[in-house]
C-alpha positions as MATLAB code, in Angstrom:
seq = 'MPRVVFDPDIPEAARDVLAANAPLLPHPSAAPPRPRFGGRGLRTAGLAAIQAPIWVYLPAVACWQYGKWARVAGIAAEAVVIAPIALFGLDGFAWNTLLGAPLQMIAFLVVLLLSGEPELPKLIRRHKDGYIRPEELDGPAPDLLARAQAAVDGVIRSEVNREGLLDEVRNTITLPRQLWDVGQTLAELTRLHDEQTQRTMGLSTPRVVEALRPQRRALNLATESVIKRVEALERYAARTRVADQALLELRALHNLAEGNDAYRDLLARTVRDDLAIAEIDDLAERARQIEEALYDSVEQARRAGLSLVPQAS';
ca = [
      25.017  -11.556  -69.422;
      22.144  -13.517  -71.003;
      19.520  -11.795  -73.129;
      15.809  -12.353  -73.504;
      15.227  -15.385  -75.740;
      12.311  -15.363  -78.182;
      10.177  -18.001  -79.849;
      11.371  -18.094  -83.494;
       7.740  -18.546  -84.573;
       7.014  -14.921  -83.602;
       6.964  -12.826  -86.813;
      10.288  -11.109  -87.376;
       8.875   -7.556  -87.266;
       7.154   -8.214  -83.927;
      10.256   -9.952  -82.573;
      12.408   -6.938  -83.479;
      10.069   -4.568  -81.606;
      10.031   -6.812  -78.540;
      13.818   -7.242  -78.594;
      14.339   -3.478  -78.877;
      12.216   -3.049  -75.741;
      13.556   -6.067  -73.834;
      14.021   -4.166  -70.521;
      10.303   -3.270  -70.594;
       9.016   -6.814  -71.083;
       7.042   -7.960  -68.014;
       6.590  -11.441  -66.624;
       3.985  -13.279  -68.756;
       1.565  -13.259  -65.836;
       1.847   -9.459  -65.679;
       1.092   -8.738  -69.340;
      -0.843   -5.460  -69.750;
      -4.634   -5.968  -69.877;
      -6.615   -5.075  -72.963;
      -7.839   -1.469  -72.526;
     -11.472   -0.495  -73.057;
     -12.333    0.640  -76.569;
      -8.841   -0.303  -77.706;
      -7.341    2.548  -75.694;
      -9.439    5.157  -77.491;
     -10.710    7.524  -74.805;
     -11.894   11.116  -74.775;
      -8.359   12.418  -75.208;
      -7.859   10.323  -78.344;
     -11.215   11.468  -79.725;
     -10.279   15.102  -79.050;
      -6.976   14.750  -80.885;
      -8.752   13.070  -83.811;
     -11.260   15.961  -83.935;
      -8.384   18.458  -84.104;
      -6.560   16.538  -86.836;
      -9.620   15.901  -89.040;
      -9.932   19.454  -90.506;
      -6.161   19.560  -91.050;
      -6.345   16.407  -93.174;
      -9.271   17.822  -95.164;
      -8.247   21.461  -95.671;
      -4.458   21.357  -95.188;
      -3.418   17.952  -96.585;
       0.016   19.274  -97.574;
       0.742   20.078  -93.917;
      -0.689   16.763  -92.695;
       1.347   14.687  -95.175;
       4.624   16.583  -94.844;
       6.130   14.307  -92.175;
       5.504   11.060  -94.070;
       8.174   11.261  -96.755;
       8.642   12.412 -100.331;
       5.708   10.723 -102.052;
       3.314   11.578  -99.236;
       4.349   15.217  -99.630;
       3.693   15.077 -103.362;
       0.242   13.585 -102.738;
      -0.454   16.201 -100.059;
       0.509   19.077 -102.360;
      -1.701   17.645 -105.121;
      -4.627   17.359 -102.701;
      -3.972   20.917 -101.497;
      -4.226   22.124 -105.090;
      -7.642   20.450 -105.362;
      -8.749   22.261 -102.185;
      -7.488   25.672 -103.329;
      -8.653   25.446 -106.966;
     -12.411   26.086 -106.350;
     -11.625   29.124 -104.191;
      -9.187   30.493 -106.768;
     -11.643   29.959 -109.634;
     -14.990   30.810 -108.043;
     -14.164   32.908 -104.981;
     -16.783   32.787 -102.226;
     -18.863   30.266 -104.148;
     -15.864   27.969 -104.270;
     -15.270   28.492 -100.545;
     -18.912   27.616  -99.810;
     -18.623   24.524 -102.014;
     -15.470   23.436 -100.144;
     -17.206   23.951  -96.807;
     -20.207   21.906  -97.913;
     -18.082   18.996  -99.131;
     -15.640   19.338  -96.255;
     -18.171   18.503  -93.529;
     -18.668   14.814  -94.460;
     -14.980   14.516  -95.367;
     -14.047   15.751  -91.899;
     -16.274   13.097  -90.359;
     -14.574   10.429  -92.461;
     -11.125   11.786  -91.538;
     -12.127   11.839  -87.855;
     -13.191    8.182  -87.953;
     -10.049    7.108  -89.810;
      -7.731    8.922  -87.382;
      -9.671    7.533  -84.424;
      -9.448    3.961  -85.720;
      -5.708    4.284  -86.356;
      -5.117    5.690  -82.864;
      -5.453    3.984  -79.515;
      -3.196    1.544  -77.716;
       0.523    1.681  -78.648;
       2.053   -1.240  -80.500;
       4.290   -2.568  -77.702;
       1.558   -3.467  -75.157;
      -0.413   -5.239  -77.892;
       2.636   -7.282  -78.908;
       3.426   -8.148  -75.286;
      -0.132   -9.358  -74.741;
      -0.178  -11.314  -78.005;
       3.218  -12.983  -77.473;
       3.395  -13.142  -73.668;
       4.276  -16.846  -73.835;
       6.788  -16.309  -76.629;
       9.715  -14.945  -74.645;
      11.775  -15.942  -71.624;
      13.532  -13.330  -69.507;
      16.855  -14.143  -67.787;
      15.358  -12.769  -64.560;
      12.984  -15.737  -64.500;
      15.877  -18.221  -64.288;
      17.868  -19.251  -61.235;
      20.757  -21.508  -60.299;
      23.000  -22.418  -63.248;
      20.256  -21.598  -65.781;
      21.276  -17.967  -66.559;
      24.885  -19.027  -67.146;
      23.816  -21.884  -69.441;
      21.587  -19.547  -71.443;
      24.426  -17.019  -71.765;
      26.772  -19.762  -72.993;
      24.252  -20.952  -75.571;
      23.661  -17.410  -76.831;
      27.399  -16.709  -77.042;
      27.923  -19.887  -79.084;
      25.087  -19.054  -81.477;
      26.322  -15.468  -81.855;
      29.779  -16.768  -82.718;
      28.432  -19.018  -85.470;
      26.095  -16.404  -86.970;
      28.817  -13.727  -87.036;
      31.551  -16.017  -88.356;
      33.155  -15.270  -91.690;
      32.532  -18.782  -93.029;
      28.832  -18.376  -92.251;
      28.681  -14.959  -93.950;
      30.433  -16.465  -96.962;
      27.762  -19.170  -97.172;
      30.149  -22.034  -96.469;
      27.809  -23.382  -93.755;
      24.559  -22.893  -95.656;
      23.529  -26.551  -95.418;
      23.079  -26.154  -91.688;
      20.498  -23.429  -92.254;
      21.787  -21.546  -89.243;
      19.137  -18.853  -89.414;
      16.472  -21.525  -88.819;
      18.168  -24.167  -86.697;
      20.066  -22.039  -84.191;
      17.185  -19.764  -83.044;
      15.107  -22.905  -82.512;
      17.943  -24.399  -80.467;
      18.122  -21.289  -78.285;
      14.367  -21.310  -77.728;
      14.419  -24.996  -76.763;
      17.261  -24.355  -74.317;
      15.427  -21.364  -72.838;
      12.181  -23.298  -72.438;
      13.941  -26.198  -70.720;
      15.796  -23.874  -68.351;
      12.585  -22.006  -67.512;
      10.794  -25.278  -66.787;
      13.667  -26.465  -64.589;
      13.503  -23.204  -62.642;
       9.732  -23.476  -62.250;
       9.884  -27.065  -61.001;
      12.713  -26.266  -58.622;
      10.756  -23.347  -57.129;
       7.633  -25.496  -56.918;
       9.591  -28.220  -55.168;
      10.940  -25.732  -52.615;
       7.445  -24.434  -51.869;
       5.950  -27.900  -51.420;
       8.623  -29.064  -49.005;
       8.003  -25.930  -46.892;
      11.715  -25.725  -46.166;
      11.835  -29.164  -44.519;
      14.752  -31.540  -45.047;
      13.772  -34.457  -42.847;
      14.770  -37.978  -43.940;
      11.244  -38.752  -45.165;
      11.038  -35.528  -47.172;
      14.482  -36.136  -48.650;
      13.498  -39.684  -49.601;
      10.273  -38.477  -51.228;
      12.218  -35.845  -53.167;
      14.778  -38.288  -54.530;
      12.881  -39.251  -57.742;
      12.030  -35.622  -58.486;
      15.587  -34.466  -57.940;
      16.863  -37.290  -60.124;
      14.557  -36.110  -62.900;
      15.749  -32.516  -62.473;
      19.384  -33.627  -62.568;
      18.859  -35.691  -65.714;
      17.114  -32.783  -67.448;
      19.888  -30.416  -66.380;
      22.558  -32.773  -67.718;
      20.651  -33.027  -70.992;
      20.478  -29.267  -71.517;
      24.157  -28.953  -70.567;
      25.005  -31.454  -73.318;
      22.999  -29.406  -75.806;
      24.810  -26.215  -74.793;
      28.152  -28.005  -75.101;
      27.157  -29.176  -78.598;
      26.484  -25.561  -79.569;
      29.862  -24.566  -78.138;
      31.596  -27.326  -80.116;
      29.930  -26.044  -83.263;
      31.101  -22.504  -82.472;
      34.645  -23.771  -81.821;
      34.711  -25.598  -85.175;
      33.496  -22.422  -86.826;
      36.314  -20.397  -85.256;
      38.864  -22.905  -86.571;
      37.339  -22.637  -90.045;
      37.438  -18.839  -89.791;
      41.141  -18.941  -88.941;
      41.836  -21.280  -91.865;
      39.900  -18.994  -94.212;
      41.834  -15.947  -93.000;
      45.158  -17.751  -93.429;
      44.190  -18.925  -96.903;
      43.319  -15.382  -97.958;
      46.637  -14.104  -96.612;
      48.571  -16.753  -98.556;
      46.594  -16.004 -101.709;
      47.523  -12.347 -101.301;
      51.167  -13.328 -100.934;
      50.953  -15.645 -103.935;
      49.770  -12.771 -106.115;
      53.214  -11.191 -105.688;
      55.154  -14.386 -106.373;
      56.104  -13.454 -109.927;
      57.861  -10.277 -108.843;
      59.824  -12.108 -106.147;
      60.584  -14.972 -108.534;
      62.101  -12.559 -111.027;
      64.040  -10.775 -108.293;
      65.537  -13.999 -106.952;
      66.186  -15.306 -110.448;
      68.199  -12.164 -111.227;
      70.160  -12.188 -107.964;
      70.620  -15.810 -106.940;
      70.058  -17.777 -110.133;
      69.579  -21.103 -108.474;
      66.755  -23.582 -108.223;
      66.707  -23.458 -104.443;
      65.622  -19.807 -104.336;
      62.863  -20.410 -106.860;
      61.724  -23.455 -104.908;
      61.362  -21.311 -101.803;
      58.949  -19.034 -103.637;
      57.095  -21.991 -105.115;
      56.692  -23.269 -101.576;
      54.261  -20.421 -100.916;
      51.864  -21.844 -103.478;
      52.159  -25.298 -101.940;
      51.480  -23.902  -98.486;
      48.449  -22.099  -99.852;
      47.185  -25.382 -101.266;
      47.689  -27.098  -97.915;
      45.889  -24.313  -96.061;
      43.070  -24.510  -98.587;
      42.722  -28.210  -97.859;
      42.762  -27.429  -94.141;
      40.038  -24.843  -94.698;
      37.819  -27.321  -96.513;
      38.419  -29.851  -93.743;
      37.615  -27.264  -91.038;
      34.457  -26.129  -92.821;
      33.333  -29.714  -93.280;
      33.854  -30.451  -89.580;
      31.941  -27.296  -88.643;
      29.103  -28.246  -90.969;
      28.940  -31.727  -89.467;
      28.862  -30.229  -85.978;
      25.987  -28.005  -87.038;
      24.097  -30.763  -88.803;
      24.290  -32.863  -85.647;
      22.071  -30.244  -83.994;
      19.258  -30.507  -86.534;
      17.567  -33.661  -85.184;
      17.484  -32.086  -81.722;
      15.779  -28.985  -83.109;
      13.047  -31.027  -84.737;
];
């Protein structure tokens, strides 16, 4: 099942919020409108008016939910509020009330400015052209997007990638760009196909078919091109899986080689012949061969990945 694909130029923090709310993302044409006054209505103003005196006179309570250091700051501010009352009684209370009035107004304005429209609608409106939903695709497009995403996921999660053996490919930069390019092409193919269907008004007469031939040829060529790109991603993922298997086998043989001395001594005591020792030594040789195979697999995977870079540019 394909996922929403995002423009890699969207800041990472915003992209994470959008991805976490992928089922809520609307079609770009249905992005939420900008609310009046930034979403700050009478209800928001009322809540700000209630919170303002709490921030001024009970800062310890107001800061308690914001973590350790906020609590420390709130307790310190609370001590400043209580000190005049403790030292001067009613005079201190009157002094606090006098100073508290303008501070409440400031707190009210700050709370009001920080309130308003939630983050998600703002991000959707700001980046409405920066994501493509699978629901917007038709024909073979959803399947092609799913294949591309599966290939990229396989490379990113591979052990050789986590170990940094493919770092030249700069997977974190190249592969998201590849996915976005694939998604954009598939979305454009879907749009043109729908537009073509609307303009023909369901007719398939010889003249209409003849007029459609150049457009359909262009659509077919573009589809073949994106299929080749998806297949290139899948080849890269396949090379990465081979390299992963070689790395796993190499580690297993290294683990076995660590116990060679004990087995060598055991065979030397029981068999006392060169053949038995040679069998143990063969483990080291096999490890060397697997290591060479690993390097060869990694190099092939890196070349497969590097072949994608010109397309991403």
